[in-house]
Short mmCIF file of C-alpha atoms in Angstrom, two decimals:
data_model
loop_
_atom_site.label_atom_id
_atom_site.label_comp_id
_atom_site.label_asym_id
_atom_site.label_seq_id
_atom_site.Cartn_x
_atom_site.Cartn_y
_atom_site.Cartn_z
CA MET W 1 111.25 79.60 85.00
CA ASN W 2 114.70 81.17 85.55
CA ARG W 3 117.02 82.53 82.97
CA ASP W 4 118.93 79.33 82.66
CA ASN W 5 115.76 77.25 82.02
CA LEU W 6 114.75 79.80 79.39
CA LEU W 7 118.20 79.66 77.71
CA SER W 8 118.00 75.83 77.74
CA LEU W 9 114.48 75.85 76.15
CA TYR W 10 115.71 78.47 73.51
CA ASP W 11 118.71 76.46 72.64
CA ARG W 12 116.54 73.34 72.21
CA LEU W 13 114.25 75.32 69.97
CA THR W 14 117.08 76.72 67.79
CA LYS W 15 118.56 73.29 67.44
CA LEU W 16 115.18 71.92 66.26
CA VAL W 17 114.92 74.85 63.79
CA GLU W 18 118.49 74.13 62.43
CA LYS W 19 117.17 70.61 61.34
CA LEU W 20 114.52 72.28 59.00
CA PRO W 21 115.47 73.05 55.31
CA GLY W 22 117.81 75.96 54.90
CA GLY W 23 115.39 78.20 53.22
CA LEU W 24 113.04 78.14 56.31
CA GLN W 25 115.55 78.73 58.93
CA LYS W 26 116.21 82.37 58.32
CA PRO W 27 112.47 83.53 58.50
CA ILE W 28 111.84 81.48 61.62
CA LEU W 29 114.98 82.77 63.44
CA ARG W 30 114.00 86.31 62.45
CA GLU W 31 110.60 85.71 64.23
CA LEU W 32 112.52 84.50 67.35
CA VAL W 33 114.41 87.84 67.69
CA PRO W 34 111.66 89.49 69.92
CA ILE W 35 111.60 86.44 72.06
CA ARG W 36 115.37 86.56 72.57
CA GLU W 37 115.31 90.29 73.39
CA LEU W 38 112.41 90.08 75.78
CA PHE W 39 113.30 86.90 77.58
CA LEU W 40 116.96 86.08 77.18
CA GLU W 41 118.43 89.58 77.14
CA GLN W 42 116.05 90.94 79.91
CA ARG W 43 117.56 93.12 82.58
CA PRO W 44 116.15 95.50 85.30
CA ALA W 45 114.84 98.80 83.97
CA ARG W 46 117.03 101.78 84.86
CA ILE W 47 114.78 104.68 85.98
CA LEU W 48 116.09 108.29 86.67
CA LEU W 49 114.03 109.96 89.24
CA LEU W 50 113.63 113.83 89.07
CA GLY W 51 111.39 116.50 90.53
CA ASN W 52 110.15 117.65 93.90
CA SER W 53 108.18 114.74 95.41
CA GLU W 54 109.30 114.03 98.97
CA GLN W 55 108.12 110.45 98.79
CA SER W 56 110.79 107.78 99.38
CA VAL W 57 111.43 105.45 96.49
CA PRO W 58 109.67 102.43 98.20
CA ASP W 59 106.69 104.72 99.08
CA PHE W 60 106.47 105.94 95.56
CA LEU W 61 106.52 102.47 93.92
CA HIS W 62 103.91 101.32 96.41
CA SER W 63 101.65 104.40 95.54
CA VAL W 64 101.82 104.07 91.82
CA ALA W 65 102.11 100.28 91.38
CA GLY W 66 100.87 98.80 94.66
CA VAL W 67 104.08 96.76 95.26
CA THR W 68 106.22 96.44 98.31
CA VAL W 69 109.83 96.42 97.40
CA GLU W 70 112.95 95.14 99.15
CA ILE W 71 115.90 97.57 99.04
CA GLY W 72 119.04 95.92 97.56
CA GLU W 73 122.64 97.09 96.91
CA SER W 74 123.82 100.25 95.37
CA ASP W 75 126.02 100.46 92.38
CA ASN W 76 127.39 103.99 92.11
CA ASN W 77 124.10 105.41 93.37
CA TRP W 78 122.03 103.20 91.23
CA ARG W 79 120.01 101.57 93.96
CA LEU W 80 118.36 98.12 93.37
CA TYR W 81 114.87 97.48 94.44
CA ARG W 82 113.17 94.08 94.09
CA VAL W 83 109.94 92.25 94.45
CA ARG W 84 110.66 88.54 95.21
CA ASP W 85 110.03 86.15 92.39
CA ARG W 86 108.87 88.96 90.08
CA GLY W 87 111.86 91.16 89.26
CA GLU W 88 114.06 94.04 90.05
CA ILE W 89 114.36 97.68 89.10
CA LEU W 90 117.40 100.15 89.27
CA ILE W 91 116.73 103.67 90.31
CA LEU W 92 118.93 106.73 90.42
CA ASP W 93 117.25 109.22 92.78
CA ALA W 94 118.51 112.53 91.44
CA ARG W 95 116.09 114.98 93.08
CA LEU W 96 117.11 118.23 94.85
CA ASP W 97 119.29 116.56 97.67
CA THR W 98 121.47 114.71 95.20
CA PRO W 99 124.83 116.45 94.58
CA GLN W 100 125.72 117.08 90.96
CA ALA W 101 129.03 115.21 91.27
CA VAL W 102 127.18 112.18 92.59
CA PHE W 103 124.65 112.45 89.67
CA SER W 104 127.31 112.84 87.07
CA SER W 105 129.24 109.84 88.37
CA ALA W 106 126.12 107.70 88.34
CA LEU W 107 125.26 108.74 84.75
CA SER W 108 128.72 107.77 83.65
CA ARG W 109 128.14 104.31 85.11
CA MET W 110 124.75 103.59 83.45
CA VAL W 111 122.45 105.35 81.09
CA PRO W 112 118.78 105.50 82.12
CA ASP W 113 116.03 103.87 80.06
CA ALA W 114 113.53 106.56 81.18
CA ALA W 115 113.32 109.50 83.45
CA LEU W 116 110.38 110.04 85.97
CA LEU W 117 109.67 113.75 86.55
CA LEU W 118 107.75 113.83 89.73
CA HIS W 119 105.53 116.87 90.56
CA GLN W 120 104.06 117.40 93.98
CA PRO W 121 102.17 120.75 94.68
CA PRO W 122 103.09 123.43 95.30
CA HIS W 123 105.29 123.84 92.21
CA ASP W 124 108.89 124.04 93.04
CA GLU W 125 110.83 126.20 90.43
CA ALA W 126 114.23 125.11 91.61
CA ALA W 127 113.46 121.40 91.39
CA PHE W 128 111.92 121.87 87.92
CA GLU W 129 114.94 123.75 86.68
CA LEU W 130 117.38 121.24 88.09
CA ALA W 131 115.39 118.38 86.58
CA ALA W 132 115.58 120.15 83.16
CA ALA W 133 119.35 120.65 83.50
CA ARG W 134 119.98 117.02 84.49
CA ILE W 135 117.79 115.56 81.70
CA ALA W 136 119.80 117.68 79.26
CA THR W 137 122.91 115.57 80.05
CA CYS W 138 120.98 112.21 79.24
CA PRO W 139 120.92 110.75 75.71
CA LYS W 140 118.28 112.53 73.50
CA GLU W 141 116.42 109.10 73.23
CA THR W 142 115.70 109.07 76.96
CA PRO W 143 112.03 109.44 77.40
CA VAL W 144 110.38 111.54 80.06
CA ILE W 145 107.28 110.49 81.97
CA GLY W 146 105.86 113.25 84.14
CA VAL W 147 103.92 112.27 87.15
CA SER W 148 101.60 114.98 88.59
CA PHE W 149 100.18 114.28 92.02
CA GLY W 150 97.92 117.39 91.97
CA GLY W 151 94.43 118.02 90.80
CA ALA W 152 93.23 118.76 87.27
CA SER W 153 94.23 122.39 87.25
CA GLU W 154 97.69 121.58 88.71
CA ARG W 155 98.13 118.78 86.13
CA ALA W 156 97.24 121.17 83.31
CA ARG W 157 99.83 123.72 84.59
CA PHE W 158 102.54 121.04 84.94
CA THR W 159 101.77 119.74 81.37
CA ALA W 160 102.13 123.25 80.03
CA LEU W 161 105.34 123.94 81.85
CA SER W 162 106.81 120.54 80.73
CA SER W 163 105.75 121.10 77.07
CA ALA W 164 107.28 124.54 77.09
CA GLU W 165 110.63 123.45 78.52
CA ARG W 166 112.86 122.55 75.58
CA GLN W 167 114.81 119.89 77.47
CA PHE W 168 111.58 118.02 77.99
CA SER W 169 109.58 118.88 74.91
CA ARG W 170 112.40 117.73 72.50
CA ARG W 171 111.99 114.12 73.95
CA ARG W 172 109.16 111.67 74.03
CA LEU W 173 107.09 113.32 76.86
CA VAL W 174 104.00 111.74 78.58
CA VAL W 175 102.28 113.32 81.66
CA CYS W 176 100.02 111.19 83.81
CA ALA W 177 98.14 111.71 87.01
CA PRO W 178 97.58 108.79 89.35
CA GLU W 179 94.75 110.55 91.10
CA ALA W 180 92.95 110.82 87.78
CA GLY W 181 93.36 107.05 87.18
CA ASP W 182 96.39 107.20 84.97
CA SER W 183 98.70 104.18 85.31
CA VAL W 184 102.37 105.28 85.87
CA ALA W 185 103.45 101.62 85.50
CA GLU W 186 101.78 101.33 82.10
CA ALA W 187 103.22 104.67 80.91
CA VAL W 188 106.74 103.61 81.92
CA SER W 189 106.45 100.22 80.43
CA SER W 190 105.38 101.63 77.06
CA ALA W 191 108.56 103.77 77.07
CA LEU W 192 111.09 101.18 77.92
CA PRO W 193 113.21 99.14 75.44
CA ASN W 194 112.32 95.55 74.90
CA VAL W 195 115.21 94.26 77.13
CA ALA W 196 113.93 96.22 80.17
CA ARG W 197 110.21 96.03 79.50
CA LEU W 198 109.38 92.46 80.56
CA GLU W 199 110.92 92.65 84.09
CA PHE W 200 109.25 96.05 84.77
CA ALA W 201 105.83 94.90 83.72
CA ARG W 202 106.22 91.69 85.93
CA LEU W 203 107.48 93.70 88.90
CA THR W 204 104.70 96.36 88.82
CA GLY W 205 101.81 94.06 87.49
CA ALA W 206 101.27 96.39 84.51
CA LYS W 207 98.52 94.35 82.86
CA GLU W 208 98.33 96.21 79.55
CA ALA W 209 102.07 95.92 79.14
CA GLN W 210 101.98 92.19 79.95
CA ALA W 211 99.24 91.73 77.41
CA GLN W 212 101.22 93.51 74.70
CA ILE W 213 104.24 91.44 75.44
CA ALA W 214 102.28 88.30 75.33
CA GLY W 215 100.66 89.46 72.18
CA SER W 216 104.10 89.94 70.49
CA LEU W 217 104.95 86.37 71.63
CA LEU W 218 101.74 85.07 70.13
CA LYS W 219 102.51 86.77 66.74
CA SER W 220 106.04 85.36 66.68
CA PHE W 221 105.01 81.73 67.62
CA THR W 222 102.04 81.75 65.28
CA ALA W 223 104.27 82.79 62.36
CA VAL W 224 106.98 80.29 63.23
CA CYS W 225 104.55 77.33 63.58
CA GLY W 226 102.81 78.35 60.35
CA VAL W 227 106.20 78.26 58.55
CA ILE W 228 107.04 74.90 60.06
CA GLY W 229 103.53 73.57 59.22
CA ILE W 230 104.17 73.97 55.54
CA GLN W 231 106.59 71.08 55.64
CA PRO W 232 105.34 68.16 53.56
CA ILE W 233 106.68 65.28 55.67
CA PRO W 234 103.88 63.82 57.90
CA LEU W 235 104.64 63.85 61.61
CA ALA W 236 108.22 65.13 61.16
CA ASP W 237 107.23 68.61 62.48
CA MET W 238 105.32 67.40 65.55
CA PRO W 239 108.23 67.61 68.02
CA VAL W 240 108.92 71.04 66.85
CA LEU W 241 105.36 72.25 66.94
CA THR W 242 104.75 70.69 70.41
CA THR W 243 107.92 72.16 71.82
CA LEU W 244 106.98 75.68 70.35
CA GLN W 245 103.39 75.58 71.74
CA THR W 246 104.49 74.49 75.20
CA LEU W 247 107.27 77.07 75.32
CA MET W 248 104.79 79.67 74.27
CA VAL W 249 102.38 79.01 77.03
CA GLY W 250 105.23 78.89 79.55
CA LEU W 251 106.55 82.27 78.50
CA ILE W 252 103.02 83.81 78.55
CA ILE W 253 102.63 82.61 82.14
CA TYR W 254 106.15 83.97 82.91
CA THR W 255 105.11 87.41 81.60
CA THR W 256 102.55 87.76 84.38
CA GLY W 257 105.03 87.16 87.18
CA LYS W 258 103.28 83.89 88.19
CA PRO W 259 105.20 80.75 88.86
CA VAL W 260 105.80 78.57 85.75
CA SER W 261 105.93 74.85 85.92
CA ALA W 262 105.35 71.86 83.59
CA ARG W 263 102.39 70.98 85.77
CA THR W 264 100.81 74.35 85.32
CA ILE W 265 101.28 74.27 81.52
CA GLY W 266 100.00 70.73 81.34
CA GLU W 267 96.92 71.33 83.41
CA PHE W 268 96.02 74.33 81.25
CA LEU W 269 96.48 72.47 78.02
CA GLY W 270 94.47 69.58 79.50
CA ALA W 271 91.65 71.96 80.60
CA LEU W 272 91.35 73.17 76.90
CA GLY W 273 90.99 69.49 75.96
CA PHE W 274 94.27 69.73 73.99
CA ASN W 275 97.00 67.06 74.01
CA ILE W 276 99.70 65.73 71.85
CA GLY W 277 97.45 62.88 70.59
CA ALA W 278 94.75 65.36 69.58
CA GLY W 279 97.33 67.58 68.08
CA ILE W 280 98.58 64.70 65.80
CA VAL W 281 95.05 63.98 64.65
CA PHE W 282 94.31 67.57 63.97
CA ARG W 283 97.63 68.07 62.14
CA GLU W 284 97.19 64.98 60.04
CA SER W 285 93.70 66.02 59.10
CA ALA W 286 95.26 68.92 57.45
CA ARG W 287 97.91 66.66 55.83
CA ALA W 288 95.03 64.75 54.15
CA ILE W 289 94.25 67.95 52.03
CA ILE W 290 97.51 67.26 50.09
CA LYS W 291 95.98 64.12 48.74
CA ILE W 292 92.90 65.95 47.61
CA VAL W 293 94.31 69.23 46.43
CA PRO W 294 98.05 68.89 45.95
CA VAL W 295 98.85 72.50 45.00
CA TRP W 296 97.04 73.91 48.11
CA GLY W 297 97.86 71.13 50.55
CA ASN W 298 101.05 72.55 52.09
CA ALA W 299 99.77 76.07 52.37
CA VAL W 300 96.60 74.99 54.22
CA SER W 301 98.68 72.68 56.38
CA GLY W 302 100.72 75.73 57.38
CA MET W 303 97.48 77.67 58.11
CA VAL W 304 96.22 74.84 60.23
CA ALA W 305 99.49 74.81 62.26
CA GLY W 306 99.55 78.58 62.66
CA ALA W 307 95.92 78.92 63.51
CA GLY W 308 95.94 76.13 66.12
CA THR W 309 99.06 77.72 67.73
CA TYR W 310 97.17 81.06 67.79
CA ALA W 311 94.14 79.51 69.37
CA ILE W 312 96.27 78.00 72.23
CA GLY W 313 98.18 81.34 72.72
CA ARG W 314 95.12 83.54 72.75
CA ALA W 315 93.44 81.28 75.34
CA ALA W 316 96.53 81.32 77.47
CA ILE W 317 96.53 85.30 77.40
CA ALA W 318 92.87 85.27 78.31
CA TYR W 319 93.33 83.02 81.30
CA PHE W 320 96.78 83.93 82.63
CA VAL W 321 97.01 87.65 81.65
CA GLU W 322 93.47 88.87 81.41
CA GLU W 323 92.38 86.46 84.32
CA ILE W 324 89.25 85.22 82.45
CA PRO W 325 87.86 82.03 83.95
CA ILE W 326 89.08 78.83 82.45
CA ASN W 327 85.62 77.85 81.19
CA GLU W 328 85.45 81.17 79.22
CA SER W 329 89.07 80.70 78.05
CA LYS W 330 88.10 77.20 76.81
CA LYS W 331 85.24 78.58 74.91
CA LEU W 332 87.55 81.10 73.29
CA PHE W 333 89.95 78.45 72.41
CA HIS W 334 87.27 76.25 70.71
CA LYS W 335 85.92 79.29 68.89
CA LEU W 336 89.43 80.03 67.38
CA PHE W 337 90.45 76.36 66.96
CA PRO W 338 90.20 75.70 63.17
CA ARG W 339 88.18 72.74 62.04
CA TRP W 340 88.78 70.50 59.05
CA ASP W 341 85.36 71.53 57.48
CA ALA W 342 86.21 75.21 57.79
CA PHE W 343 89.42 74.74 55.86
CA LYS W 344 87.64 72.48 53.30
CA ARG W 345 84.97 74.94 52.56
CA ARG W 346 87.70 77.56 51.70
CA LEU W 347 89.47 75.36 49.27
CA PRO W 348 88.61 75.39 45.47
CA LEU W 349 87.32 72.04 44.27
CA PRO W 350 89.93 69.98 42.40
CA SER W 351 89.65 70.06 38.70
CA ARG W 352 88.72 66.89 36.73
CA SER W 353 92.24 66.61 35.42
CA GLU W 354 93.60 66.73 39.07
CA LYS W 355 91.15 64.04 40.13
CA ASN W 356 92.34 61.90 37.31
CA ALA W 357 95.96 62.56 38.15
CA ASP W 358 95.30 61.34 41.65
CA LYS W 359 93.71 58.11 40.42
CA ASP W 360 96.72 57.51 38.23
#
């Protein structure tokens, strides 16, 4: 699923939303903002590299994320690194051997999303001071992720030094140690803006970041489908709901860096036992509530649409992101998938006057 395909699906979705009543368009489009930021405005993360580690950039990325990168072109010393079919990252290596003029020129070209402060024992005071001076020229919003390759005592010393240095302490500062099991990829992912986070999580295979992104997708799609489900016109919302739920599964797969295809999505939904026919039956069971309890009907119908979407999305996260076997993901789906009886038990019984009104 490339950017053009995503843009095409998003355009189809917004056109479907525009056909809904005016009062519902604004809340739905508001829920789609994170989707647009993460998937349509996505770009490579821009990482500023500081400190005294002598590892090359490819070796560093392999050691902290287990990925083998291809070296791409340079744009004013911002070097592109890519993992085929998973994403790209821009890195400005501004460690000791980078002249100040080169660094200043590169910084005028692009602003870093985050700075990585690498620390390899023994402590190098000159490299540390240079890193502090260079981070001082970055916007104050630029977070710093300290990466200590030493043991526990060296990490404690590095943390103390970083926290005491004003140029680091006045920013968002996180120190992690790969040798102690800390994930540099996860720390960087959590510090990045939405537009750069997805591609970095895909490239590095940062599972927690992927799960968080997929979770935000799930929240947005559940809310949107719940709003659409309130519509009182039987079957009119099925194309919208089906498009949304299919798109949601596709985007969750895309988040992991795995190939996305209509076949993959269809096989997954089929494995859950969910299809369009089942969706219509399920949806119209909720519609039947309107005939029994007119006041509550639309609200419950929306609950059903939202809960059904949540069940599909949560099962997709379990299978594609958390890599839980399909049988277990299917059990999770059926556990979350709302049943008619469950909603009927939650509803107040209609009053005698409401029953008589229905008969009339």
